[in-house]
């Protein structure tokens, strides 16, 4: 659970780094049209008020790299707020870097600054992954057991007038490893404030990542 008071201020300053990085997989997540999670609806309402219902910000449906997504982050005065960010760092080849490996992000020039001081959370109902079965690919909706919504751990940077985020990934939990060998880092409620606070070590906070997952073919 995140704190009750939210800020409408801006994000911290721009970070720059041209270094290329290997792209890993977590390429879709989803926000249900009729999601009943009160906290998720609260974030959507705050986003709509802050951005005047801008249709360019994806608050429902299937979310893809380069979409403008909802995030929660600390603003310049370290107060939590909601922010619209493009999903994926823009790389020299024009392709979006939409994932960062949590195991190495802290030491990679492209991601190290974000791991230290530009962290965010991306709210969702679930994420999607595809399981290969022979010539077929089976699409699965994956979420944490017993929870109405999930928060994906991310990092961000400024790119001109737009903030861009990348979702952290980790080795898949045993229960979903047969679907894909990687999964996004999903943080429990008690770890979220520490993740947003740069005074806490990112690698240590990520150790709390959730691994108790449900999956459903869709």
mmCIF file of C-alpha atoms in Angstrom:
data_model
loop_
_atom_site.group_PDB
_atom_site.id
_atom_site.type_symbol
_atom_site.label_atom_id
_atom_site.label_comp_id
_atom_site.label_asym_id
_atom_site.label_seq_id
_atom_site.Cartn_x
_atom_site.Cartn_y
_atom_site.Cartn_z
ATOM 1 C CA UNK A 1 0.000 0.000 0.000
ATOM 2 C CA UNK A 2 1.323 3.400 -0.969
ATOM 3 C CA UNK A 3 1.072 6.553 1.111
ATOM 4 C CA UNK A 4 -2.120 8.554 1.222
ATOM 5 C CA UNK A 5 -0.922 11.976 0.075
ATOM 6 C CA UNK A 6 0.164 12.462 -3.515
ATOM 7 C CA UNK A 7 2.133 15.223 -5.180
ATOM 8 C CA UNK A 8 1.579 16.833 -8.583
ATOM 9 C CA UNK A 9 5.138 18.155 -8.851
ATOM 10 C CA UNK A 10 7.723 17.246 -11.460
ATOM 11 C CA UNK A 11 10.285 14.475 -11.572
ATOM 12 C CA UNK A 12 13.971 14.651 -10.757
ATOM 13 C CA UNK A 13 16.483 15.877 -13.320
ATOM 14 C CA UNK A 14 17.512 14.328 -16.617
ATOM 15 C CA UNK A 15 19.913 11.399 -16.826
ATOM 16 C CA UNK A 16 21.892 10.801 -20.019
ATOM 17 C CA UNK A 17 23.626 7.680 -21.247
ATOM 18 C CA UNK A 18 24.016 6.377 -24.825
ATOM 19 C CA UNK A 19 25.206 2.873 -23.928
ATOM 20 C CA UNK A 20 23.427 -0.018 -25.664
ATOM 21 C CA UNK A 21 22.103 -2.954 -23.634
ATOM 22 C CA UNK A 22 20.658 -6.396 -24.355
ATOM 23 C CA UNK A 23 16.844 -6.431 -24.517
ATOM 24 C CA UNK A 24 15.101 -8.952 -22.291
ATOM 25 C CA UNK A 25 11.497 -10.000 -22.253
ATOM 26 C CA UNK A 26 8.478 -8.530 -20.517
ATOM 27 C CA UNK A 27 6.659 -6.919 -23.374
ATOM 28 C CA UNK A 28 2.998 -6.681 -22.345
ATOM 29 C CA UNK A 29 0.978 -5.885 -19.278
ATOM 30 C CA UNK A 30 -2.704 -5.285 -18.767
ATOM 31 C CA UNK A 31 -5.099 -3.046 -16.868
ATOM 32 C CA UNK A 32 -8.581 -4.558 -16.848
ATOM 33 C CA UNK A 33 -11.461 -2.414 -18.087
ATOM 34 C CA UNK A 34 -13.561 -3.405 -15.070
ATOM 35 C CA UNK A 35 -10.782 -3.762 -12.506
ATOM 36 C CA UNK A 36 -12.289 -3.448 -9.030
ATOM 37 C CA UNK A 37 -9.039 -2.710 -7.187
ATOM 38 C CA UNK A 38 -9.702 0.551 -5.336
ATOM 39 C CA UNK A 39 -6.048 1.574 -5.317
ATOM 40 C CA UNK A 40 -5.718 1.082 -9.063
ATOM 41 C CA UNK A 41 -8.865 3.119 -9.684
ATOM 42 C CA UNK A 42 -7.472 5.829 -7.422
ATOM 43 C CA UNK A 43 -4.309 6.022 -9.527
ATOM 44 C CA UNK A 44 -6.371 6.199 -12.729
ATOM 45 C CA UNK A 45 -8.491 9.018 -11.283
ATOM 46 C CA UNK A 46 -5.375 10.945 -10.242
ATOM 47 C CA UNK A 47 -3.851 10.477 -13.695
ATOM 48 C CA UNK A 48 -7.019 11.668 -15.417
ATOM 49 C CA UNK A 49 -7.136 14.785 -13.236
ATOM 50 C CA UNK A 50 -3.449 15.559 -13.642
ATOM 51 C CA UNK A 51 -3.396 15.037 -17.421
ATOM 52 C CA UNK A 52 -6.972 16.180 -18.129
ATOM 53 C CA UNK A 53 -8.036 12.758 -19.351
ATOM 54 C CA UNK A 54 -5.417 12.793 -22.126
ATOM 55 C CA UNK A 55 -6.269 9.775 -24.341
ATOM 56 C CA UNK A 56 -2.567 9.340 -25.077
ATOM 57 C CA UNK A 57 -2.018 8.025 -21.536
ATOM 58 C CA UNK A 58 -2.966 4.327 -21.394
ATOM 59 C CA UNK A 59 -5.049 3.755 -18.274
ATOM 60 C CA UNK A 60 -6.865 0.617 -19.479
ATOM 61 C CA UNK A 61 -6.342 -2.340 -21.762
ATOM 62 C CA UNK A 62 -3.233 -4.090 -23.043
ATOM 63 C CA UNK A 63 -0.090 -1.993 -22.667
ATOM 64 C CA UNK A 64 2.825 -2.269 -25.111
ATOM 65 C CA UNK A 65 6.333 -0.794 -25.319
ATOM 66 C CA UNK A 66 6.358 2.884 -26.413
ATOM 67 C CA UNK A 67 2.871 3.421 -24.920
ATOM 68 C CA UNK A 68 2.530 6.276 -22.439
ATOM 69 C CA UNK A 69 1.890 4.505 -19.148
ATOM 70 C CA UNK A 70 0.855 5.320 -15.600
ATOM 71 C CA UNK A 71 3.602 5.268 -12.991
ATOM 72 C CA UNK A 72 4.061 6.111 -9.329
ATOM 73 C CA UNK A 73 7.323 7.838 -8.397
ATOM 74 C CA UNK A 74 8.771 10.364 -5.975
ATOM 75 C CA UNK A 75 8.821 13.932 -7.211
ATOM 76 C CA UNK A 76 11.520 16.524 -6.633
ATOM 77 C CA UNK A 77 10.597 16.930 -2.949
ATOM 78 C CA UNK A 78 10.493 13.125 -2.441
ATOM 79 C CA UNK A 79 6.695 13.067 -2.231
ATOM 80 C CA UNK A 80 4.849 10.296 -4.050
ATOM 81 C CA UNK A 81 2.936 11.256 -7.152
ATOM 82 C CA UNK A 82 1.581 9.856 -10.399
ATOM 83 C CA UNK A 83 3.407 10.474 -13.663
ATOM 84 C CA UNK A 84 2.935 9.644 -17.328
ATOM 85 C CA UNK A 85 6.023 8.001 -18.840
ATOM 86 C CA UNK A 86 6.797 6.400 -22.160
ATOM 87 C CA UNK A 87 7.540 2.714 -21.724
ATOM 88 C CA UNK A 88 11.037 2.153 -23.081
ATOM 89 C CA UNK A 89 14.273 4.124 -23.170
ATOM 90 C CA UNK A 90 14.978 5.447 -26.663
ATOM 91 C CA UNK A 91 18.133 3.802 -28.010
ATOM 92 C CA UNK A 92 20.459 4.919 -30.847
ATOM 93 C CA UNK A 93 18.923 2.333 -33.190
ATOM 94 C CA UNK A 94 15.467 3.776 -32.527
ATOM 95 C CA UNK A 95 14.193 0.692 -30.708
ATOM 96 C CA UNK A 96 12.819 0.984 -27.163
ATOM 97 C CA UNK A 97 14.760 -0.524 -24.267
ATOM 98 C CA UNK A 98 11.711 -1.547 -22.270
ATOM 99 C CA UNK A 99 13.347 -4.026 -19.861
ATOM 100 C CA UNK A 100 16.400 -4.007 -17.609
ATOM 101 C CA UNK A 101 17.849 -7.096 -15.945
ATOM 102 C CA UNK A 102 17.596 -6.563 -12.193
ATOM 103 C CA UNK A 103 20.671 -8.715 -11.578
ATOM 104 C CA UNK A 104 22.979 -6.348 -13.472
ATOM 105 C CA UNK A 105 21.139 -3.014 -13.784
ATOM 106 C CA UNK A 106 22.971 -1.418 -10.847
ATOM 107 C CA UNK A 107 26.339 -1.762 -12.606
ATOM 108 C CA UNK A 108 25.260 -1.043 -16.197
ATOM 109 C CA UNK A 109 25.921 2.554 -17.314
ATOM 110 C CA UNK A 110 22.532 2.741 -19.000
ATOM 111 C CA UNK A 111 20.605 1.846 -15.861
ATOM 112 C CA UNK A 112 22.859 2.570 -12.860
ATOM 113 C CA UNK A 113 21.623 6.116 -12.257
ATOM 114 C CA UNK A 114 18.013 4.981 -12.369
ATOM 115 C CA UNK A 115 18.739 2.229 -9.870
ATOM 116 C CA UNK A 116 20.305 4.757 -7.515
ATOM 117 C CA UNK A 117 17.829 7.605 -7.638
ATOM 118 C CA UNK A 118 15.137 7.297 -10.339
ATOM 119 C CA UNK A 119 12.862 4.426 -9.417
ATOM 120 C CA UNK A 120 9.197 4.013 -10.188
ATOM 121 C CA UNK A 121 6.311 1.573 -9.891
ATOM 122 C CA UNK A 122 4.044 0.603 -12.779
ATOM 123 C CA UNK A 123 0.544 -0.480 -11.672
ATOM 124 C CA UNK A 124 -1.227 -3.278 -13.523
ATOM 125 C CA UNK A 125 -3.836 -5.992 -13.222
ATOM 126 C CA UNK A 126 -1.474 -8.630 -14.635
ATOM 127 C CA UNK A 127 1.260 -9.110 -17.194
ATOM 128 C CA UNK A 128 1.185 -11.291 -20.300
ATOM 129 C CA UNK A 129 3.677 -13.902 -21.391
ATOM 130 C CA UNK A 130 3.651 -16.455 -24.187
ATOM 131 C CA UNK A 131 4.446 -20.139 -23.714
ATOM 132 C CA UNK A 132 5.870 -22.021 -26.682
ATOM 133 C CA UNK A 133 4.190 -25.374 -27.310
ATOM 134 C CA UNK A 134 5.476 -26.864 -30.521
ATOM 135 C CA UNK A 135 4.368 -24.541 -33.312
ATOM 136 C CA UNK A 136 1.949 -22.678 -31.060
ATOM 137 C CA UNK A 137 2.328 -19.834 -28.590
ATOM 138 C CA UNK A 138 -0.079 -19.831 -25.658
ATOM 139 C CA UNK A 139 -0.773 -16.435 -24.117
ATOM 140 C CA UNK A 140 -1.003 -16.383 -20.311
ATOM 141 C CA UNK A 141 -2.183 -13.706 -17.888
ATOM 142 C CA UNK A 142 0.084 -13.799 -14.829
ATOM 143 C CA UNK A 143 -0.479 -12.076 -11.488
ATOM 144 C CA UNK A 144 0.339 -12.459 -7.813
ATOM 145 C CA UNK A 145 -1.842 -14.909 -5.921
ATOM 146 C CA UNK A 146 -4.514 -13.339 -3.749
ATOM 147 C CA UNK A 147 -4.016 -9.750 -4.944
ATOM 148 C CA UNK A 148 -6.283 -7.546 -7.037
ATOM 149 C CA UNK A 149 -3.409 -5.691 -8.688
ATOM 150 C CA UNK A 150 0.365 -5.741 -9.021
ATOM 151 C CA UNK A 151 3.145 -3.174 -9.054
ATOM 152 C CA UNK A 152 6.026 -3.712 -11.477
ATOM 153 C CA UNK A 153 9.375 -2.287 -10.375
ATOM 154 C CA UNK A 154 10.850 0.173 -12.847
ATOM 155 C CA UNK A 155 13.473 2.846 -13.341
ATOM 156 C CA UNK A 156 13.233 6.000 -15.418
ATOM 157 C CA UNK A 157 15.133 8.854 -17.014
ATOM 158 C CA UNK A 158 14.294 12.116 -18.752
ATOM 159 C CA UNK A 159 14.416 12.233 -22.544
ATOM 160 C CA UNK A 160 13.791 15.809 -23.573
ATOM 161 C CA UNK A 161 10.357 16.810 -22.277
ATOM 162 C CA UNK A 162 9.251 13.208 -21.718
ATOM 163 C CA UNK A 163 10.134 10.744 -18.975
ATOM 164 C CA UNK A 164 10.848 7.197 -20.152
ATOM 165 C CA UNK A 165 10.739 4.085 -17.981
ATOM 166 C CA UNK A 166 12.058 0.546 -18.183
ATOM 167 C CA UNK A 167 10.632 -2.438 -16.279
ATOM 168 C CA UNK A 168 13.039 -4.566 -14.282
ATOM 169 C CA UNK A 169 13.069 -8.310 -14.890
ATOM 170 C CA UNK A 170 14.362 -11.277 -12.941
ATOM 171 C CA UNK A 171 14.677 -15.034 -13.289
ATOM 172 C CA UNK A 172 11.183 -16.493 -13.422
ATOM 173 C CA UNK A 173 9.619 -18.019 -10.329
ATOM 174 C CA UNK A 174 9.448 -21.802 -10.450
ATOM 175 C CA UNK A 175 5.677 -21.780 -10.909
ATOM 176 C CA UNK A 176 5.868 -19.823 -14.185
ATOM 177 C CA UNK A 177 9.329 -20.786 -15.470
ATOM 178 C CA UNK A 178 7.762 -23.224 -17.954
ATOM 179 C CA UNK A 179 6.072 -20.252 -19.639
ATOM 180 C CA UNK A 180 9.155 -18.035 -19.893
ATOM 181 C CA UNK A 181 12.536 -17.971 -18.170
ATOM 182 C CA UNK A 182 12.177 -14.282 -17.201
ATOM 183 C CA UNK A 183 9.474 -12.301 -15.427
ATOM 184 C CA UNK A 184 9.026 -8.698 -14.298
ATOM 185 C CA UNK A 185 10.001 -7.787 -10.756
ATOM 186 C CA UNK A 186 6.756 -7.498 -8.775
ATOM 187 C CA UNK A 187 7.090 -5.846 -5.382
ATOM 188 C CA UNK A 188 4.937 -6.475 -2.296
ATOM 189 C CA UNK A 189 3.239 -3.565 -0.544
ATOM 190 C CA UNK A 190 5.754 -3.403 2.289
ATOM 191 C CA UNK A 191 8.688 -2.945 -0.120
ATOM 192 C CA UNK A 192 7.171 -0.212 -2.285
ATOM 193 C CA UNK A 193 8.053 2.854 -0.153
ATOM 194 C CA UNK A 194 11.649 1.648 0.146
ATOM 195 C CA UNK A 195 11.863 1.107 -3.612
ATOM 196 C CA UNK A 196 10.826 4.687 -4.281
ATOM 197 C CA UNK A 197 13.235 6.050 -1.670
ATOM 198 C CA UNK A 198 16.822 6.351 -3.013
ATOM 199 C CA UNK A 199 18.215 6.121 0.521
ATOM 200 C CA UNK A 200 17.506 2.393 0.377
ATOM 201 C CA UNK A 201 19.754 0.106 -1.641
ATOM 202 C CA UNK A 202 17.929 -1.010 -4.785
ATOM 203 C CA UNK A 203 19.437 -4.484 -4.897
ATOM 204 C CA UNK A 204 18.432 -5.161 -1.303
ATOM 205 C CA UNK A 205 14.860 -3.953 -1.837
ATOM 206 C CA UNK A 206 14.477 -6.167 -4.914
ATOM 207 C CA UNK A 207 15.164 -9.244 -2.804
ATOM 208 C CA UNK A 208 11.583 -8.900 -1.567
ATOM 209 C CA UNK A 209 10.176 -9.549 -5.065
ATOM 210 C CA UNK A 210 7.058 -11.689 -5.135
ATOM 211 C CA UNK A 211 7.217 -15.183 -6.627
ATOM 212 C CA UNK A 212 3.844 -16.689 -5.659
ATOM 213 C CA UNK A 213 2.057 -16.349 -8.986
ATOM 214 C CA UNK A 214 -1.171 -17.435 -10.675
ATOM 215 C CA UNK A 215 -1.345 -17.922 -14.442
ATOM 216 C CA UNK A 216 -4.317 -18.353 -16.751
ATOM 217 C CA UNK A 217 -4.402 -18.987 -20.533
ATOM 218 C CA UNK A 218 -6.242 -16.170 -22.309
#
